[in-house]
CSV table of C-alpha atoms and ligand atoms in Angstrom, one decimal:
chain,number,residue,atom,x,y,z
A,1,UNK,CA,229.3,65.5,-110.6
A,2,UNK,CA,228.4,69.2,-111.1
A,3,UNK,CA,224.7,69.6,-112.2
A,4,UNK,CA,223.4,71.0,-115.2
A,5,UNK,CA,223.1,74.7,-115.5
A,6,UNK,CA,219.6,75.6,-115.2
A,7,UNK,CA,217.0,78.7,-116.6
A,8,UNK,CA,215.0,81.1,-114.3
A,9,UNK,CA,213.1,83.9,-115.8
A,10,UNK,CA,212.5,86.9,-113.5
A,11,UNK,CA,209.5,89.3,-115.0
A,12,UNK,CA,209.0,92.5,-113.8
A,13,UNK,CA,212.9,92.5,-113.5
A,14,UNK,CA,213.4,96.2,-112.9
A,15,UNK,CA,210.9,96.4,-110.6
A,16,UNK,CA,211.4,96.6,-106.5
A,17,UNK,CA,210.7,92.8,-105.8
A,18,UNK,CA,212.8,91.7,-108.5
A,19,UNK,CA,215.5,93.8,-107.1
A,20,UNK,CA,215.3,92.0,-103.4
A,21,UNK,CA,214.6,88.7,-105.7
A,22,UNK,CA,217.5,88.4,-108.1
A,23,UNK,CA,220.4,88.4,-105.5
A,24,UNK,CA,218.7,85.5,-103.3
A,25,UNK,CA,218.4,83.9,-106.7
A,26,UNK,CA,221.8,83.9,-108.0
A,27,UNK,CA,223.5,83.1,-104.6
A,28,UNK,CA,221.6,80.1,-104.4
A,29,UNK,CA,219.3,80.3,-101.7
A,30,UNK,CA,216.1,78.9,-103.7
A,31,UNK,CA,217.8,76.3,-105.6
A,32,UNK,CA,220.3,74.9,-103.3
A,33,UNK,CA,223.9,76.0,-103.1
A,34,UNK,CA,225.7,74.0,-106.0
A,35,UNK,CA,223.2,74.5,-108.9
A,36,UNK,CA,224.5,76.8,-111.2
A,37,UNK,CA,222.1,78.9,-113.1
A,38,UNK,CA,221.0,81.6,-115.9
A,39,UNK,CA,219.1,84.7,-115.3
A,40,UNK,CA,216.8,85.6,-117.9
A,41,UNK,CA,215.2,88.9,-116.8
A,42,UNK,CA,212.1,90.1,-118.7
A,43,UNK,CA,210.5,93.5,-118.3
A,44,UNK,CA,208.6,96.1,-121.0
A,45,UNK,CA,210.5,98.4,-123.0
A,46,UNK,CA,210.4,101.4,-121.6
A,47,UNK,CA,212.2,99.8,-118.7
A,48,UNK,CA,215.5,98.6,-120.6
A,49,UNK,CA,218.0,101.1,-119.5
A,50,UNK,CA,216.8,100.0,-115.5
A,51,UNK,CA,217.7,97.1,-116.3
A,52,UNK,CA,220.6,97.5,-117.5
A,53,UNK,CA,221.9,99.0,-114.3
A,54,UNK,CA,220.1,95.5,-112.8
A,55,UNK,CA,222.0,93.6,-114.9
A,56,UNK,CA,225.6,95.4,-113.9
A,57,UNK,CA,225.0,95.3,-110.2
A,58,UNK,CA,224.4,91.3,-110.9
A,59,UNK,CA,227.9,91.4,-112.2
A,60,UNK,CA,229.0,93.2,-109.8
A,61,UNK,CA,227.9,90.9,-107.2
A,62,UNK,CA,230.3,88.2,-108.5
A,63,UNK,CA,228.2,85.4,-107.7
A,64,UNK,CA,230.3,81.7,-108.5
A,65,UNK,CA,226.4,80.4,-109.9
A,66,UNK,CA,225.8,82.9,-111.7
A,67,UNK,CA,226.6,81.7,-115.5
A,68,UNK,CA,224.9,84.1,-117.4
A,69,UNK,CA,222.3,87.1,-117.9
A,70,UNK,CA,219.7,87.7,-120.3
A,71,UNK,CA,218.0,91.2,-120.1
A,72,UNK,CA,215.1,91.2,-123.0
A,73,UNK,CA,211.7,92.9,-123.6
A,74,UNK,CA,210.9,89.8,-126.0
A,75,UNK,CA,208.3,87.1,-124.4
A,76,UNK,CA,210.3,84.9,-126.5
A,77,UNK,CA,213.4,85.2,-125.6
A,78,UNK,CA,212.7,85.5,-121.9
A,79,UNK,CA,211.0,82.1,-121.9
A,80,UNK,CA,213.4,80.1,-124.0
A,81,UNK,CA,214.1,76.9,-122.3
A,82,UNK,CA,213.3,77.6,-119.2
A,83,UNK,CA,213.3,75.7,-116.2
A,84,UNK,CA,211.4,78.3,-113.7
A,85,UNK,CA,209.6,81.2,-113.8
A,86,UNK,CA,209.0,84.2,-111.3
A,87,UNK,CA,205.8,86.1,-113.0
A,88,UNK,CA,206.3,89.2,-111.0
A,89,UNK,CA,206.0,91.6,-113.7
A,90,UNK,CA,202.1,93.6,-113.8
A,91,UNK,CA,201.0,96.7,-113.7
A,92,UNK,CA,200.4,99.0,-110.7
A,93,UNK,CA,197.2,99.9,-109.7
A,94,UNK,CA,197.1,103.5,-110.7
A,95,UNK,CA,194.8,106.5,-109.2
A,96,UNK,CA,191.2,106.1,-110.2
A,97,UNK,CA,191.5,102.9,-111.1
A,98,UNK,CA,188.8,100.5,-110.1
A,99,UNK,CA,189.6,96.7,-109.5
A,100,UNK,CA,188.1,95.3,-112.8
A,101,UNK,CA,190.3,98.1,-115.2
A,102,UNK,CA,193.3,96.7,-113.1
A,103,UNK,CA,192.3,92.9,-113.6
A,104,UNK,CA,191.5,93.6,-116.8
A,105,UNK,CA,194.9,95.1,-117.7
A,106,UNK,CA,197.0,92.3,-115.5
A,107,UNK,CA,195.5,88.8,-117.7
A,108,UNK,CA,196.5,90.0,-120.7
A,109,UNK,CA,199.9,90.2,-119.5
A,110,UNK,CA,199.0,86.5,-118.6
A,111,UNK,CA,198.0,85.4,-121.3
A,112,UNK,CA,200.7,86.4,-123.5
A,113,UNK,CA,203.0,85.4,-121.1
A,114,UNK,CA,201.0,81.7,-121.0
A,115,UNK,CA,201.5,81.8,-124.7
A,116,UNK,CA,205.0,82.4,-124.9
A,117,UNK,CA,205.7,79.9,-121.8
A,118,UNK,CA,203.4,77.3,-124.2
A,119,UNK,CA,205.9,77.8,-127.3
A,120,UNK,CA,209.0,78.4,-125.0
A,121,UNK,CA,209.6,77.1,-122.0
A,122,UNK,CA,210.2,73.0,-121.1
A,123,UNK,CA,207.2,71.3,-120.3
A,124,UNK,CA,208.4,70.4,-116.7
A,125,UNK,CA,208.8,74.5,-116.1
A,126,UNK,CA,207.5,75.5,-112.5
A,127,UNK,CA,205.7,78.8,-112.6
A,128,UNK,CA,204.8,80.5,-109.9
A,129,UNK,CA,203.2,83.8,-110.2
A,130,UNK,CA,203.6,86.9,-107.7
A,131,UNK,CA,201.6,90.1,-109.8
A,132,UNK,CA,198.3,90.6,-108.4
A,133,UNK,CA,196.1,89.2,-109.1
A,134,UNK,CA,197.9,86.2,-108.5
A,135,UNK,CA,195.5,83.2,-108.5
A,136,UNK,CA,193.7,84.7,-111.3
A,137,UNK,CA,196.4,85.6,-113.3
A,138,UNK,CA,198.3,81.7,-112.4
A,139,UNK,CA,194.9,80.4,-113.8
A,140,UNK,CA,194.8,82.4,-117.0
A,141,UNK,CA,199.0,81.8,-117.6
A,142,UNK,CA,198.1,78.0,-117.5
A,143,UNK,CA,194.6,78.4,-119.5
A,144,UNK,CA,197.0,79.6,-122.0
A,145,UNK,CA,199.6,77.6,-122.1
A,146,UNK,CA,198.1,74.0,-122.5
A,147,UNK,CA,201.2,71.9,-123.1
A,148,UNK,CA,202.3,72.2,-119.8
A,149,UNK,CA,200.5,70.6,-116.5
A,150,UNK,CA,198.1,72.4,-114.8
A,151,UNK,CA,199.7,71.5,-111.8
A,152,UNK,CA,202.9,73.5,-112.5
A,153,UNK,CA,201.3,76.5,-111.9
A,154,UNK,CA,201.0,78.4,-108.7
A,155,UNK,CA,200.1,81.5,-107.0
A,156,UNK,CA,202.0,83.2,-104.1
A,157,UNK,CA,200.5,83.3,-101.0
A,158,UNK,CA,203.8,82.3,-98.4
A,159,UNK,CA,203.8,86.4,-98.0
A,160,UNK,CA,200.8,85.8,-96.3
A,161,UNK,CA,202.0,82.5,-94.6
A,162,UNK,CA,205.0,83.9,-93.6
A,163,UNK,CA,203.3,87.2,-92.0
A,164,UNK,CA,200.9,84.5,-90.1
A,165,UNK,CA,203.6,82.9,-88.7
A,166,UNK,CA,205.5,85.6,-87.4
A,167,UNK,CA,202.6,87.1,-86.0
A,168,UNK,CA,201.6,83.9,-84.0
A,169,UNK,CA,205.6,83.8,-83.2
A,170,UNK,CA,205.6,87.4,-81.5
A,171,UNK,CA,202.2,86.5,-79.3
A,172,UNK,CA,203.3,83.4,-78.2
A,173,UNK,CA,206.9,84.9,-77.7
A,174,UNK,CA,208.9,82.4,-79.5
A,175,UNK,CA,211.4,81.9,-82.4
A,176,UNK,CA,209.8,81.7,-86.4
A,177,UNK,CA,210.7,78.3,-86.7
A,178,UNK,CA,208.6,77.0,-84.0
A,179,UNK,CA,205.9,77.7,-84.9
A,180,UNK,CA,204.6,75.8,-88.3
A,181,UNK,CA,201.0,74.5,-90.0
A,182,UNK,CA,199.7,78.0,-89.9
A,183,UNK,CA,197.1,78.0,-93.6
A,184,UNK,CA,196.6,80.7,-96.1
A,185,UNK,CA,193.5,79.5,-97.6
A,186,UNK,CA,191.9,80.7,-100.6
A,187,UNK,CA,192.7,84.2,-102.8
A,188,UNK,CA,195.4,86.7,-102.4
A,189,UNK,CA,193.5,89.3,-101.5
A,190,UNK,CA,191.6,90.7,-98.4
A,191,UNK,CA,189.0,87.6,-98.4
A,192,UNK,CA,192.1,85.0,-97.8
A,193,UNK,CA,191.3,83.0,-94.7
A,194,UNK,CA,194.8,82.9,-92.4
A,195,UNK,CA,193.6,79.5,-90.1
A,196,UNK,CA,195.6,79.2,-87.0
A,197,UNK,CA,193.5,76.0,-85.7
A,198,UNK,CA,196.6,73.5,-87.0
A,199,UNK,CA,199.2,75.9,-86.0
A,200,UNK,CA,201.7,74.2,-83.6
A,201,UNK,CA,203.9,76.4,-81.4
A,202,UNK,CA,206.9,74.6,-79.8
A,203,UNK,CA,207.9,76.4,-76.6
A,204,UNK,CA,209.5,75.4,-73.9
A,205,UNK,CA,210.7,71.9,-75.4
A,206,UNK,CA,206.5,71.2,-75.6
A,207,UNK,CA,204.7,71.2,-78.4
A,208,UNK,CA,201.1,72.8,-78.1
A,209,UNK,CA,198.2,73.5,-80.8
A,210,UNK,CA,197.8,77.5,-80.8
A,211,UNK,CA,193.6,76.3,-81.0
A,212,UNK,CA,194.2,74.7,-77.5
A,213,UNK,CA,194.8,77.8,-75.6
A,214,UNK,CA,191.2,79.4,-74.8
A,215,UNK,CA,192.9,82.8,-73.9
A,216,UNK,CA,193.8,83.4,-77.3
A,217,UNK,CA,190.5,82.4,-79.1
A,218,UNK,CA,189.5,85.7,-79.7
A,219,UNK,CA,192.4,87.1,-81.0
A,220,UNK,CA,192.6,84.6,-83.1
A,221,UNK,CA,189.8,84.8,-85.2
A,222,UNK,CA,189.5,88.9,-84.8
A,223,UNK,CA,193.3,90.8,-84.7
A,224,UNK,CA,195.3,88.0,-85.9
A,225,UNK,CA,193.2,87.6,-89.3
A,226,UNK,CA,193.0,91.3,-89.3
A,227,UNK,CA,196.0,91.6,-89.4
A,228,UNK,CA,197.0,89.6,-91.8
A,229,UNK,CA,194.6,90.6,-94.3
A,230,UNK,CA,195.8,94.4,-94.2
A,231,UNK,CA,199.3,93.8,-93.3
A,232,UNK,CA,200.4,94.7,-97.2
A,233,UNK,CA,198.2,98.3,-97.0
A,234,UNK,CA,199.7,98.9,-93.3
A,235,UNK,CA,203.4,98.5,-95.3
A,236,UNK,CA,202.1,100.6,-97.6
A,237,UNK,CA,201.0,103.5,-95.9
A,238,UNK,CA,204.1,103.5,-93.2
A,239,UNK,CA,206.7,103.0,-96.5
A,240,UNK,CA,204.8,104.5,-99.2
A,241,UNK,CA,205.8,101.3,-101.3
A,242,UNK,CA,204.5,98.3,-101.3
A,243,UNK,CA,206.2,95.4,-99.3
A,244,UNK,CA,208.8,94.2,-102.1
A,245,UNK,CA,212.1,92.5,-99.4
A,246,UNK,CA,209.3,90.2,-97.8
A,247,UNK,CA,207.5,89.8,-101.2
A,248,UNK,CA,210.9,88.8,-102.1
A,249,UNK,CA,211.9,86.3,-99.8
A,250,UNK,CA,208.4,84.8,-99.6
A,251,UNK,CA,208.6,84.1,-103.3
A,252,UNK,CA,211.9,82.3,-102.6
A,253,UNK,CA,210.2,80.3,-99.8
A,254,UNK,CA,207.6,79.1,-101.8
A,255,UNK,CA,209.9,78.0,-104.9
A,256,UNK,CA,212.8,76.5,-102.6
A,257,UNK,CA,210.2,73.9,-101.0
A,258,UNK,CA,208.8,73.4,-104.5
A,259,UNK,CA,211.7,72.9,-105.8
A,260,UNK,CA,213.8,71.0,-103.2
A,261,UNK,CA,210.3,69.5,-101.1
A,262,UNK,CA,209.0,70.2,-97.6
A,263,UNK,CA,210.0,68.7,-94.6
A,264,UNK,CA,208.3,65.8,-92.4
A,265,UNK,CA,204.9,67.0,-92.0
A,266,UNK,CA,205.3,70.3,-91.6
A,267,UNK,CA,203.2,71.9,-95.0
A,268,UNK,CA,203.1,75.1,-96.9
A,269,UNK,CA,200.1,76.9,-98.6
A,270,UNK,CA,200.6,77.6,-102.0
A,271,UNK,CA,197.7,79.0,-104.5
A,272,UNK,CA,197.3,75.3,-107.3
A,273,UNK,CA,194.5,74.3,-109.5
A,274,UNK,CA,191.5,73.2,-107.0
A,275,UNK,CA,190.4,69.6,-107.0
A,276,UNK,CA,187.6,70.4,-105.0
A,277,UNK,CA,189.1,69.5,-102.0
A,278,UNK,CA,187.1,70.8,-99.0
A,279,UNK,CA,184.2,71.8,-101.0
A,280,UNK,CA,186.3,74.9,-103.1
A,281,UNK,CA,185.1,75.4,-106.4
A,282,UNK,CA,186.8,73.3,-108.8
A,283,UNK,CA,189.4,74.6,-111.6
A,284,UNK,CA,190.4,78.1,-109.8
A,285,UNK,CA,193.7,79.1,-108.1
A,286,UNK,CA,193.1,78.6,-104.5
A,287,UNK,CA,195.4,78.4,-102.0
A,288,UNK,CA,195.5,75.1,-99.7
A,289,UNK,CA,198.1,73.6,-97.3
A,290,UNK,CA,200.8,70.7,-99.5
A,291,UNK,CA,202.8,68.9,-98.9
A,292,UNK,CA,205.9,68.8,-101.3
A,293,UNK,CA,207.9,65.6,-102.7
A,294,UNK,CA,209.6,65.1,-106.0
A,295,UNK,CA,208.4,68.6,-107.2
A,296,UNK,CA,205.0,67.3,-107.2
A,297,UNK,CA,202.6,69.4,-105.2
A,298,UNK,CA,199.4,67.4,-102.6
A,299,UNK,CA,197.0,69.2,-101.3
A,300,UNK,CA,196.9,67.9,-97.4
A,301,UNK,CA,193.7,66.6,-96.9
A,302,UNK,CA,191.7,65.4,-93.7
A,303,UNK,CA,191.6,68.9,-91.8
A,304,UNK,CA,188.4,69.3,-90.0
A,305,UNK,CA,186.4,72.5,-91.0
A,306,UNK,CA,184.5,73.9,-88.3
A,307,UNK,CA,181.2,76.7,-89.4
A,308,UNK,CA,183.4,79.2,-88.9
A,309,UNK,CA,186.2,78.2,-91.6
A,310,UNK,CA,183.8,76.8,-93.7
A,311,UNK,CA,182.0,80.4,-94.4
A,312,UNK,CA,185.5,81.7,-94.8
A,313,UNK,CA,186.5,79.5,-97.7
A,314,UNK,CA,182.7,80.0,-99.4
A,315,UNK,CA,183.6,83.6,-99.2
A,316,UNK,CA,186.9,83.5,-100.6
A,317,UNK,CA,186.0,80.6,-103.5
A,318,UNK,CA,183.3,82.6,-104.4
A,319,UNK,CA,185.2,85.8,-105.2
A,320,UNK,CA,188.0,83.7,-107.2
A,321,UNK,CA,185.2,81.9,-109.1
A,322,UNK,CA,183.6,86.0,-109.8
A,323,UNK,CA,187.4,86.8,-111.1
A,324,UNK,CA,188.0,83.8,-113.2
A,325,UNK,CA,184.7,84.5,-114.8
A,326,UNK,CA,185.8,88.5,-115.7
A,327,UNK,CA,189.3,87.3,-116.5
A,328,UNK,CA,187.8,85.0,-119.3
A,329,UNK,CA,185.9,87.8,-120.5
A,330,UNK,CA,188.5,89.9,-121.2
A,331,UNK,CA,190.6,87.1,-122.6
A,332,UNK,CA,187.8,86.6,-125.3
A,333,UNK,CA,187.9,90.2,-126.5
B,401,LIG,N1,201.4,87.7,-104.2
B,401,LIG,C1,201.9,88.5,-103.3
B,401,LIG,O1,202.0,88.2,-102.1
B,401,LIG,C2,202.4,89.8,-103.7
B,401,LIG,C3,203.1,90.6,-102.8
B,401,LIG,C4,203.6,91.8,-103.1
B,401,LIG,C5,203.4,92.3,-104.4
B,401,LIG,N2,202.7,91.6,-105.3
B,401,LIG,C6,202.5,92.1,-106.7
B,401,LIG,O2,203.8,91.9,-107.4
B,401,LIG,C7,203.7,92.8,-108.5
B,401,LIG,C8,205.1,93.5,-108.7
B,401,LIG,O3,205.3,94.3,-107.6
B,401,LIG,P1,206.5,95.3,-107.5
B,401,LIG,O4,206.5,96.0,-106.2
B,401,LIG,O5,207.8,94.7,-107.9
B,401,LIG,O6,206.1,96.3,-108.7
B,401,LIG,P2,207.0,97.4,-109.5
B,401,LIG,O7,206.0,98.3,-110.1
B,401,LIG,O8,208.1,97.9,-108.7
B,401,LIG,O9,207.6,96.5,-110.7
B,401,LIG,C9,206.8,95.8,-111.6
B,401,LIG,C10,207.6,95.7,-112.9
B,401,LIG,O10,206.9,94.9,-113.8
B,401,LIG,C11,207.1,95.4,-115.1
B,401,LIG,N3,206.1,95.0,-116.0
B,401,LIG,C12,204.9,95.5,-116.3
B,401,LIG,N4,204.3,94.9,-117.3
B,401,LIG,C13,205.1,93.9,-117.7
B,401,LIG,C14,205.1,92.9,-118.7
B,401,LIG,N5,204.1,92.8,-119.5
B,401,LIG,N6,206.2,92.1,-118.8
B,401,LIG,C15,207.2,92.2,-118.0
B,401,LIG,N7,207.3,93.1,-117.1
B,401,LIG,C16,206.3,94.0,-116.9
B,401,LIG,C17,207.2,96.9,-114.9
B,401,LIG,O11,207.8,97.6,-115.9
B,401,LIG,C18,208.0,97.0,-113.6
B,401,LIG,O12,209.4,97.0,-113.8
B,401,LIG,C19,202.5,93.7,-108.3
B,401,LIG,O13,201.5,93.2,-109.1
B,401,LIG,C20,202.2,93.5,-106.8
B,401,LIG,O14,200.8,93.8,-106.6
B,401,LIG,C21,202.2,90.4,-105.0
């Protein structure tokens, strides 16, 4: 039997991730390749006639899934019915501009958008939010938007994941896919804690821990975080953009396995509602490993912290905790 046609909202839909975004979208690479869907693309005003062209290269892509486009400036309208939401859409940081004007700026957007997801969207929606600041914008979205579950909420950090991963593939000279259980943990921003200690590299029809191997201790906890805290400015100042294909495709990577569920017990991190678990503050957006089944979200649990990892995810609660308390501020105004 053919399934039901489903709704994804794209915001930010003229901008450069949504360009990489859409196509993966409608050719059906994030929710499998029979389910047939509508695009609704949301983005402000000024950016209509962009989208426009978006909207005829869509068509112009002839895509069998694709039923139907929706290009709209109205929160409303973008929201109606939907079934999943890319929150892409924020604004730049702009020269001058200190961290708190560009928070500041970026939950409103949030909450409006919380609002019209509240009045809007189904209740079962799956909303995962890419504009920065992610977690903190995920956790003002969801503050506003109280008829849907907490739990379907989520902030991207696969980009991060996925840059882990291939870093620990190019050291340890294999293939992406064997190497899996690297951890985001924490914020989106340059206090996230990348944690190779469960990474498993498969190499040479063996499988070994990537914490096992003393000669690579050191890099470990000095280049290989490095690196994947700064990766996004070290795009930025070889492309002068920011990273917008990978953005793209990480985005997709973290929806499919929400969507469709993760395999075995090989997890993901994705930025959900803290519990607590390993001692993070509770009710932020902090990314933890899951596991995926039934397009319900559990945060693994049982990993051993050493001092080390448990001063990183202090560090990195602590800021999301100083964000959430700023974003609520401006909320209130
Ligand atoms: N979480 C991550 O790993 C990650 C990675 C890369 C980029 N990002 C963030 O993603 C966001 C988008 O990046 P980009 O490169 O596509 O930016 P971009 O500037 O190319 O596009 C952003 C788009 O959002 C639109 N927009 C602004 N306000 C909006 C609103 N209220 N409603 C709907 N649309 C709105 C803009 O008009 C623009 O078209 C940025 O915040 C960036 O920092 C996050």
């Amino acid at each position: 039997m053919p399934l039901e046609p489903i709704r994804v909202v794209v915001t930010g839909a003229a901008g450069q991730i949504a360009y990489s975004l859409l196509y993966q979208l409608a050719k059906g690479d994030v929710f499998g390749p029979d389910q047939p869907l509508y695009l609704h693309l949301l983005d402000i005003p000024v950016m209509m006639g962009v989208l426009e062209g978006v909207v005829m290269e869509l068509m112009d892509c002839a895509l069998p899934l694709l039923l139907g486009v929706v290009p709209t400036a109205d929160p409303a309208e973008g929201f109606k019915d939907i079934d999943a939401a890319f929150l892409v859409g924020a604004m730049p940081r702009k020269e001058g501009m200190e961290r708190k004007d560009l928070l500041a700026a970026n939950v409103k957007i949030f909450k409006v958008q919380g609002q019209a997801l509240d009045q809007h969207a189904k209740k079962t929606v799956k909303v995962l939010v890419v504009g920065n600041p992610a977690n903190t914008n995920a956790l003002i979205c969801s503050k506003y938007a109280p008829s849907i579950p907490r739990e379907n909420f989520s902030a991207m950090t696969r980009l991060d994941q996925n840059r882990a991963q291939a870093q620990l593939a190019a050291r340890f000279g294999v293939g992406i896919d064997n190497v899996r259980n690297v951890i985001i943990w924490g914020n989106h921003s340059s206090t996230q804690y990348p944690d190779a200690r469960f990474a498993v590299v498969t190499k040479d029809g063996g499988e070994s821990r990537v914490a096992d191997s003393a000669a690579d201790a050191a890099w470990l906890q000095d280049q290989f975080i490095s690196t994947v805290q700064k990766r996004g400015a070290a795009v930025i100042a070889a492309r002068k953009m920011s990273s917008a294909m990978s953005a793209a495709k990480a985005a997709c990577d973290h929806m499919r396995d929400w969507w469709l569920g993760t395999t075995g017990d090989k997890y993901v991190s994705m930025g959900v509602i803290s519990d607590g678990s390993y001692n993070t503050p509770k009710d932020i957006i902090f990314s933890f490993p899951v596991l995926v089944k039934d397009k319900q979200w559990t945060i693994v649990q049982g990993l051993e912290l050493d001092a080390f990892s448990v001063q990183k995810l202090q560090q990195t609660g602590q800021e999301l905790n100083e964000e959430k308390e700023e974003a609520l501020a401006v909320c209130q105004d």
